[in-house]
PDB file of C-alpha atoms and ligand atoms in Angstrom:
ATOM      1  CA  MET A 148      98.898  83.988 101.572  1.00 93.00           C
ATOM      2  CA  ILE A 149      96.085  85.478 103.666  1.00 97.00           C
ATOM      3  CA  LYS A 150      93.599  87.748 101.894  1.00 97.00           C
ATOM      4  CA  ILE A 151      92.161  90.812 103.640  1.00 98.00           C
ATOM      5  CA  HIS A 152      89.031  92.108 101.927  1.00 97.00           C
ATOM      6  CA  GLY A 153      88.091  95.773 102.305  1.00 96.00           C
ATOM      7  CA  VAL A 154      89.329  99.280 101.564  1.00 92.00           C
ATOM      8  CA  ILE A 155      91.865 100.657 103.946  1.00 88.00           C
ATOM      9  CA  LEU A 156      89.862 103.837 104.671  1.00 82.00           C
ATOM     10  CA  SER A 157      87.467 101.846 106.868  1.00 91.00           C
ATOM     11  CA  PRO A 158      88.743 101.976 110.463  1.00 94.00           C
ATOM     12  CA  PHE A 159      87.957  98.267 110.805  1.00 97.00           C
ATOM     13  CA  VAL A 160      89.959  97.357 107.712  1.00 97.00           C
ATOM     14  CA  ARG A 161      92.789  99.632 108.887  1.00 96.00           C
ATOM     15  CA  LYS A 162      92.777  97.724 112.190  1.00 98.00           C
ATOM     16  CA  VAL A 163      93.183  94.309 110.532  1.00 98.00           C
ATOM     17  CA  ILE A 164      95.856  95.518 108.101  1.00 97.00           C
ATOM     18  CA  ALA A 165      97.774  97.206 110.922  1.00 97.00           C
ATOM     19  CA  ILE A 166      97.701  93.962 112.931  1.00 98.00           C
ATOM     20  CA  ALA A 167      98.878  91.931 109.916  1.00 98.00           C
ATOM     21  CA  LYS A 168     101.753  94.400 109.458  1.00 97.00           C
ATOM     22  CA  ILE A 169     102.663  94.472 113.160  1.00 98.00           C
ATOM     23  CA  LYS A 170     102.768  90.661 113.056  1.00 98.00           C
ATOM     24  CA  LYS A 171     104.840  90.832 109.836  1.00 97.00           C
ATOM     25  CA  LEU A 172     102.370  88.584 107.992  1.00 98.00           C
ATOM     26  CA  PRO A 173     102.388  88.695 104.219  1.00 97.00           C
ATOM     27  CA  TYR A 174      98.879  89.460 102.946  1.00 97.00           C
ATOM     28  CA  GLU A 175      96.967  90.420  99.848  1.00 96.00           C
ATOM     29  CA  ASN A 176      94.513  93.310 100.200  1.00 95.00           C
ATOM     30  CA  VAL A 177      91.402  92.854  98.047  1.00 95.00           C
ATOM     31  CA  ALA A 178      89.904  96.332  97.640  1.00 91.00           C
ATOM     32  CA  VAL A 179      86.226  95.733  98.455  1.00 93.00           C
ATOM     33  CA  PHE A 180      84.180  98.905  99.096  1.00 90.00           C
ATOM     34  CA  PRO A 181      81.532  99.052 101.868  1.00 87.00           C
ATOM     35  CA  ALA A 182      78.030  97.877 100.911  1.00 86.00           C
ATOM     36  CA  THR A 183      79.319  95.354  98.353  1.00 90.00           C
ATOM     37  CA  LYS A 184      76.690  92.616  98.423  1.00 92.00           C
ATOM     38  CA  THR A 185      77.793  90.377  95.568  1.00 94.00           C
ATOM     39  CA  PRO A 186      77.268  86.613  96.072  1.00 94.00           C
ATOM     40  CA  GLU A 187      81.063  86.134  95.998  1.00 93.00           C
ATOM     41  CA  PHE A 188      81.641  88.661  98.778  1.00 94.00           C
ATOM     42  CA  LEU A 189      78.654  87.460 100.853  1.00 95.00           C
ATOM     43  CA  ALA A 190      80.204  83.994 100.774  1.00 93.00           C
ATOM     44  CA  VAL A 191      83.208  85.454 102.623  1.00 94.00           C
ATOM     45  CA  SER A 192      81.366  88.051 104.717  1.00 96.00           C
ATOM     46  CA  PRO A 193      77.746  86.989 105.410  1.00 95.00           C
ATOM     47  CA  LEU A 194      76.590  90.543 106.267  1.00 95.00           C
ATOM     48  CA  GLY A 195      78.534  92.030 103.352  1.00 95.00           C
ATOM     49  CA  LYS A 196      80.615  94.124 105.764  1.00 96.00           C
ATOM     50  CA  ILE A 197      84.313  94.897 105.490  1.00 97.00           C
ATOM     51  CA  PRO A 198      86.765  93.622 106.615  1.00 97.00           C
ATOM     52  CA  ALA A 199      86.720  89.914 105.889  1.00 97.00           C
ATOM     53  CA  LEU A 200      89.626  87.513 105.950  1.00 98.00           C
ATOM     54  CA  GLU A 201      90.431  84.390 103.974  1.00 97.00           C
ATOM     55  CA  ASP A 202      93.192  82.092 105.166  1.00 97.00           C
ATOM     56  CA  GLY A 203      93.245  78.782 103.322  1.00 95.00           C
ATOM     57  CA  SER A 204      89.796  77.257 103.708  1.00 94.00           C
ATOM     58  CA  LEU A 205      88.836  79.674 106.512  1.00 97.00           C
ATOM     59  CA  SER A 206      86.639  82.714 105.845  1.00 96.00           C
ATOM     60  CA  VAL A 207      85.922  85.007 108.769  1.00 97.00           C
ATOM     61  CA  SER A 208      84.381  88.435 109.092  1.00 96.00           C
ATOM     62  CA  ASP A 209      84.466  91.121 111.815  1.00 97.00           C
ATOM     63  CA  SER A 210      87.694  92.894 112.702  1.00 98.00           C
ATOM     64  CA  SER A 211      87.789  91.626 116.304  1.00 98.00           C
ATOM     65  CA  ALA A 212      87.189  88.005 115.274  1.00 98.00           C
ATOM     66  CA  ILE A 213      89.856  88.377 112.585  1.00 98.00           C
ATOM     67  CA  CYS A 214      92.465  89.975 114.865  1.00 98.00           C
ATOM     68  CA  GLU A 215      91.909  87.351 117.550  1.00 98.00           C
ATOM     69  CA  TYR A 216      92.258  84.585 114.965  1.00 98.00           C
ATOM     70  CA  LEU A 217      95.484  86.090 113.609  1.00 98.00           C
ATOM     71  CA  ASP A 218      96.946  86.226 117.113  1.00 98.00           C
ATOM     72  CA  ASP A 219      95.883  82.631 117.858  1.00 97.00           C
ATOM     73  CA  LYS A 220      97.200  81.296 114.570  1.00 98.00           C
ATOM     74  CA  TYR A 221     100.356  83.417 114.258  1.00 98.00           C
ATOM     75  CA  PRO A 222     101.482  84.058 117.853  1.00 97.00           C
ATOM     76  CA  GLU A 223     105.181  84.783 117.146  1.00 97.00           C
ATOM     77  CA  ILE A 224     104.641  88.538 117.442  1.00 97.00           C
ATOM     78  CA  ALA A 225     101.831  88.853 119.996  1.00 97.00           C
ATOM     79  CA  THR A 226      99.120  91.473 119.568  1.00 98.00           C
ATOM     80  CA  ARG A 227      97.226  90.729 122.776  1.00 97.00           C
ATOM     81  CA  PRO A 228      98.465  90.901 126.365  1.00 97.00           C
ATOM     82  CA  VAL A 229      99.149  87.671 128.250  1.00 96.00           C
ATOM     83  CA  SER A 230      97.262  87.638 131.562  1.00 97.00           C
ATOM     84  CA  SER A 231      93.510  87.018 131.772  1.00 97.00           C
ATOM     85  CA  GLU A 232      93.116  90.344 133.566  1.00 98.00           C
ATOM     86  CA  ASP A 233      94.952  92.307 130.884  1.00 98.00           C
ATOM     87  CA  ARG A 234      93.107  90.417 128.143  1.00 97.00           C
ATOM     88  CA  ALA A 235      89.789  91.361 129.749  1.00 98.00           C
ATOM     89  CA  LYS A 236      90.865  95.017 129.816  1.00 98.00           C
ATOM     90  CA  ALA A 237      92.188  94.817 126.237  1.00 98.00           C
ATOM     91  CA  ARG A 238      88.834  93.416 125.039  1.00 98.00           C
ATOM     92  CA  TRP A 239      87.066  96.308 126.756  1.00 98.00           C
ATOM     93  CA  PHE A 240      89.316  98.926 125.097  1.00 98.00           C
ATOM     94  CA  GLU A 241      88.942  97.229 121.708  1.00 98.00           C
ATOM     95  CA  GLU A 242      85.159  97.155 122.020  1.00 98.00           C
ATOM     96  CA  TYR A 243      85.043 100.743 123.316  1.00 98.00           C
ATOM     97  CA  GLY A 244      87.133 101.984 120.372  1.00 98.00           C
ATOM     98  CA  ASP A 245      85.179  99.962 117.821  1.00 98.00           C
ATOM     99  CA  THR A 246      81.788 101.141 119.126  1.00 98.00           C
ATOM    100  CA  LYS A 247      81.703 104.400 121.139  1.00 98.00           C
ATOM    101  CA  LEU A 248      84.749 106.127 119.618  1.00 98.00           C
ATOM    102  CA  THR A 249      83.777 104.945 116.132  1.00 98.00           C
ATOM    103  CA  GLU A 250      80.226 106.257 116.619  1.00 98.00           C
ATOM    104  CA  LEU A 251      81.637 109.679 117.558  1.00 98.00           C
ATOM    105  CA  CYS A 252      84.801 110.150 115.462  1.00 97.00           C
ATOM    106  CA  VAL A 253      83.803 108.128 112.399  1.00 96.00           C
ATOM    107  CA  ALA A 254      79.992 108.388 112.129  1.00 96.00           C
ATOM    108  CA  GLY A 255      79.831 111.801 113.826  1.00 96.00           C
ATOM    109  CA  ILE A 256      82.738 113.527 112.022  1.00 96.00           C
ATOM    110  CA  TYR A 257      84.523 111.551 109.276  1.00 93.00           C
ATOM    111  CA  PHE A 258      81.363 110.165 107.636  1.00 93.00           C
ATOM    112  CA  GLU A 259      79.738 113.585 107.618  1.00 92.00           C
ATOM    113  CA  ARG A 260      82.699 115.487 106.221  1.00 92.00           C
ATOM    114  CA  PHE A 261      84.448 112.948 104.002  1.00 85.00           C
ATOM    115  CA  VAL A 262      82.326 109.906 103.094  1.00 80.00           C
ATOM    116  CA  LYS A 263      79.170 111.894 102.278  1.00 83.00           C
ATOM    117  CA  LYS A 264      81.059 114.201  99.917  1.00 79.00           C
ATOM    118  CA  SER A 265      83.267 111.567  98.319  1.00 77.00           C
ATOM    119  CA  PHE A 266      80.430 109.112  97.688  1.00 75.00           C
ATOM    120  CA  GLY A 267      77.693 111.614  96.673  1.00 79.00           C
ATOM    121  CA  LYS A 268      75.630 111.179  99.856  1.00 81.00           C
ATOM    122  CA  GLY A 269      74.751 114.867 100.345  1.00 86.00           C
ATOM    123  CA  ASP A 270      76.192 117.687 102.438  1.00 88.00           C
ATOM    124  CA  ALA A 271      77.880 117.321 105.805  1.00 86.00           C
ATOM    125  CA  ASP A 272      75.560 117.905 108.765  1.00 89.00           C
ATOM    126  CA  GLU A 273      77.833 120.442 110.490  1.00 93.00           C
ATOM    127  CA  GLU A 274      75.414 120.778 113.421  1.00 94.00           C
ATOM    128  CA  LYS A 275      75.885 117.081 114.139  1.00 95.00           C
ATOM    129  CA  VAL A 276      79.672 117.468 113.781  1.00 95.00           C
ATOM    130  CA  ALA A 277      79.731 120.455 116.183  1.00 96.00           C
ATOM    131  CA  ASN A 278      77.579 118.619 118.735  1.00 97.00           C
ATOM    132  CA  THR A 279      79.901 115.613 118.510  1.00 97.00           C
ATOM    133  CA  ILE A 280      83.041 117.726 118.981  1.00 97.00           C
ATOM    134  CA  GLU A 281      81.718 120.082 121.637  1.00 96.00           C
ATOM    135  CA  LYS A 282      79.382 117.881 123.704  1.00 97.00           C
ATOM    136  CA  LEU A 283      79.732 114.178 123.023  1.00 98.00           C
ATOM    137  CA  LEU A 284      83.478 113.682 122.646  1.00 98.00           C
ATOM    138  CA  PRO A 285      84.865 115.625 125.674  1.00 97.00           C
ATOM    139  CA  PRO A 286      83.592 113.188 128.360  1.00 98.00           C
ATOM    140  CA  GLN A 287      85.075 110.272 126.407  1.00 98.00           C
ATOM    141  CA  GLN A 288      88.380 112.108 126.040  1.00 98.00           C
ATOM    142  CA  ASP A 289      88.379 112.877 129.790  1.00 98.00           C
ATOM    143  CA  TYR A 290      87.907 109.160 130.399  1.00 98.00           C
ATOM    144  CA  LEU A 291      90.768 108.273 128.046  1.00 98.00           C
ATOM    145  CA  GLU A 292      93.002 110.892 129.657  1.00 98.00           C
ATOM    146  CA  SER A 293      92.449 109.123 132.996  1.00 97.00           C
ATOM    147  CA  VAL A 294      93.269 105.600 131.780  1.00 98.00           C
ATOM    148  CA  LEU A 295      95.886 105.919 129.025  1.00 98.00           C
ATOM    149  CA  PRO A 296      99.573 105.415 129.846  1.00 96.00           C
ATOM    150  CA  ALA A 297     101.868 108.455 129.965  1.00 95.00           C
ATOM    151  CA  GLU A 298     104.415 106.448 127.965  1.00 96.00           C
ATOM    152  CA  GLY A 299     104.344 103.414 125.674  1.00 96.00           C
ATOM    153  CA  PHE A 300     101.199 101.494 124.793  1.00 98.00           C
ATOM    154  CA  LEU A 301      98.291 100.115 126.816  1.00 98.00           C
ATOM    155  CA  PHE A 302      99.880  96.751 127.656  1.00 97.00           C
ATOM    156  CA  GLY A 303     103.589  97.015 126.819  1.00 91.00           C
ATOM    157  CA  GLY A 304     103.984  96.161 123.121  1.00 95.00           C
ATOM    158  CA  ILE A 305     101.491  97.638 120.694  1.00 98.00           C
ATOM    159  CA  CYS A 306      98.312  95.536 120.550  1.00 98.00           C
ATOM    160  CA  THR A 307      94.895  95.412 118.895  1.00 98.00           C
ATOM    161  CA  ALA A 308      93.321  97.542 121.632  1.00 98.00           C
ATOM    162  CA  ASP A 309      95.766 100.393 120.862  1.00 98.00           C
ATOM    163  CA  ILE A 310      94.737 100.305 117.206  1.00 98.00           C
ATOM    164  CA  SER A 311      91.017 100.280 118.084  1.00 98.00           C
ATOM    165  CA  ILE A 312      91.395 103.308 120.365  1.00 98.00           C
ATOM    166  CA  VAL A 313      93.494 105.377 117.961  1.00 98.00           C
ATOM    167  CA  GLY A 314      91.850 104.354 114.655  1.00 97.00           C
ATOM    168  CA  PRO A 315      88.715 106.510 115.047  1.00 97.00           C
ATOM    169  CA  PHE A 316      90.877 109.561 115.885  1.00 98.00           C
ATOM    170  CA  ILE A 317      92.949 108.939 112.749  1.00 96.00           C
ATOM    171  CA  SER A 318      89.757 109.003 110.653  1.00 95.00           C
ATOM    172  CA  ALA A 319      88.599 112.257 112.287  1.00 96.00           C
ATOM    173  CA  SER A 320      92.026 113.823 111.713  1.00 95.00           C
ATOM    174  CA  TYR A 321      91.557 113.449 107.935  1.00 92.00           C
ATOM    175  CA  VAL A 322      88.717 115.952 108.104  1.00 92.00           C
ATOM    176  CA  GLY A 323      90.324 118.478 110.393  1.00 93.00           C
ATOM    177  CA  TYR A 324      89.574 117.227 113.896  1.00 96.00           C
ATOM    178  CA  THR A 325      92.231 116.365 116.487  1.00 96.00           C
ATOM    179  CA  PRO A 326      91.841 116.465 120.283  1.00 97.00           C
ATOM    180  CA  ASP A 327      93.104 119.578 122.052  1.00 95.00           C
ATOM    181  CA  LYS A 328      96.687 119.110 123.225  1.00 95.00           C
ATOM    182  CA  ASP A 329      96.283 121.336 126.283  1.00 96.00           C
ATOM    183  CA  GLN A 330      93.076 119.701 127.484  1.00 95.00           C
ATOM    184  CA  HIS A 331      94.056 116.118 126.701  1.00 97.00           C
ATOM    185  CA  PRO A 332      97.866 115.920 126.630  1.00 97.00           C
ATOM    186  CA  LYS A 333      98.126 112.197 127.438  1.00 97.00           C
ATOM    187  CA  LEU A 334      95.578 111.257 124.785  1.00 98.00           C
ATOM    188  CA  THR A 335      97.251 113.465 122.175  1.00 98.00           C
ATOM    189  CA  ALA A 336     100.714 112.057 122.870  1.00 97.00           C
ATOM    190  CA  TYR A 337      99.380 108.471 122.890  1.00 98.00           C
ATOM    191  CA  ILE A 338      97.691 108.940 119.503  1.00 98.00           C
ATOM    192  CA  GLU A 339     100.980 110.229 118.059  1.00 97.00           C
ATOM    193  CA  ARG A 340     102.931 107.277 119.543  1.00 98.00           C
ATOM    194  CA  VAL A 341     100.570 104.722 118.002  1.00 98.00           C
ATOM    195  CA  LYS A 342     100.623 106.567 114.646  1.00 97.00           C
ATOM    196  CA  SER A 343     104.435 106.635 114.690  1.00 97.00           C
ATOM    197  CA  HIS A 344     104.802 102.889 115.232  1.00 97.00           C
ATOM    198  CA  GLU A 345     106.609 101.608 112.121  1.00 96.00           C
ATOM    199  CA  ALA A 346     103.798  99.259 111.000  1.00 96.00           C
ATOM    200  CA  VAL A 347     101.027 101.793 111.621  1.00 97.00           C
ATOM    201  CA  ALA A 348     102.971 104.536 109.834  1.00 97.00           C
ATOM    202  CA  GLU A 349     103.206 102.264 106.767  1.00 95.00           C
ATOM    203  CA  VAL A 350      99.424 101.748 106.774  1.00 95.00           C
ATOM    204  CA  LEU A 351      98.857 105.492 107.103  1.00 95.00           C
ATOM    205  CA  LYS A 352     101.141 106.178 104.169  1.00 93.00           C
ATOM    206  CA  ALA A 353      99.077 103.822 101.969  1.00 90.00           C
ATOM    207  CA  GLU A 354      95.882 105.432 103.261  1.00 90.00           C
ATOM    208  CA  GLY A 355      97.155 108.907 102.465  1.00 87.00           C
ATOM    209  CA  ASP A 356      97.803 107.841  98.866  1.00 84.00           C
ATOM    210  CA  LEU A 357      94.259 106.445  98.530  1.00 82.00           C
ATOM    211  CA  LEU A 358      92.734 109.548 100.140  1.00 80.00           C
ATOM    212  CA  LYS A 359      94.460 111.748  97.588  1.00 80.00           C
ATOM    213  CA  LYS A 360      92.943 109.672  94.778  1.00 79.00           C
ATOM    214  CA  LEU A 361      89.424 109.894  96.247  1.00 71.00           C
ATOM    215  CA  ALA A 362      89.535 113.585  97.216  1.00 67.00           C
TER     216      ALA A 362
HETATM  217  N1  GSH B 110      81.972  95.133 113.813  1.00 93.71           N
HETATM  218  C1  GSH B 110      82.442  95.103 112.444  1.00 93.71           C
HETATM  219  C2  GSH B 110      81.987  96.372 111.732  1.00 93.71           C
HETATM  220  C3  GSH B 110      82.305  96.381 110.245  1.00 93.71           C
HETATM  221  C4  GSH B 110      81.596  97.511 109.524  1.00 93.71           C
HETATM  222  O1  GSH B 110      80.625  98.088 110.014  1.00 93.71           O
HETATM  223  N2  GSH B 110      82.107  97.816 108.331  1.00 93.71           N
HETATM  224  C5  GSH B 110      81.487  98.855 107.528  1.00 93.71           C
HETATM  225  C6  GSH B 110      82.556  99.742 106.864  1.00 93.71           C
HETATM  226  S1  GSH B 110      83.442 100.717 108.026  1.00 93.71           S
HETATM  227  C7  GSH B 110      80.696  98.211 106.398  1.00 93.71           C
HETATM  228  O2  GSH B 110      81.149  97.277 105.776  1.00 93.71           O
HETATM  229  N3  GSH B 110      79.493  98.747 106.128  1.00 93.71           N
HETATM  230  C8  GSH B 110      78.675  98.298 105.037  1.00 93.71           C
HETATM  231  C9  GSH B 110      77.405  97.659 105.503  1.00 93.71           C
HETATM  232  O3  GSH B 110      77.074  97.742 106.710  1.00 93.71           O
HETATM  233  O4  GSH B 110      76.697  97.092 104.645  1.00 93.71           O
HETATM  234  C10 GSH B 110      83.968  94.933 112.447  1.00 93.71           C
HETATM  235  O5  GSH B 110      84.622  95.192 113.464  1.00 93.71           O
HETATM  236  O6  GSH B 110      84.507  94.468 111.420  1.00 93.71           O
END
């Protein structure tokens, strides 16, 4: 059975677990916390980052590398679009979610309000949070509003890019931030659609249970 290392509250771990669930792959989740630098974990994840995957003799780190591998190896339920053009766009959305949206929603909001408190890293920098919400996020949300579909997912069936776009907003929602429905109706509805997908909803249920324990 494949092993997914990492705690589910990391958006990158959430992404890999959601893809495993969407693909209906049995997996074991090994609860490794961020910044674990034991020799055993470094053997699986050379930078000591979560997530990491083990599948037989293969060890691979980085959520995008892992999700691409899972789709190559277990293609029955596809989690990438088919055409080269759509794949290029899907890679862009995945990268954009994993970098820009993660920088804003996760580092700029969730880390400040949740991770700092829960892991004894000091008080939230509310000035940074306000600047993120009021100045830095709106242009990105305007962009998303212009490119997201009014119905369904980015490329038909739910795919990795959908998870990468919505994941950072899920993290921010745990600490009280959600986009404004009137200003960004398409984005808001899209986030809810991805969250309501059966496999994603299961992941969020498990996350909610862990959050309660850590709070
Ligand atoms: N690009 C990587 C990023 C992974 C990452 O930054 N993980 C964080 C947790 S959210 C981590 O393990 N941080 C600990 C560290 O950097 O030592 C991916 O997509 O998997």
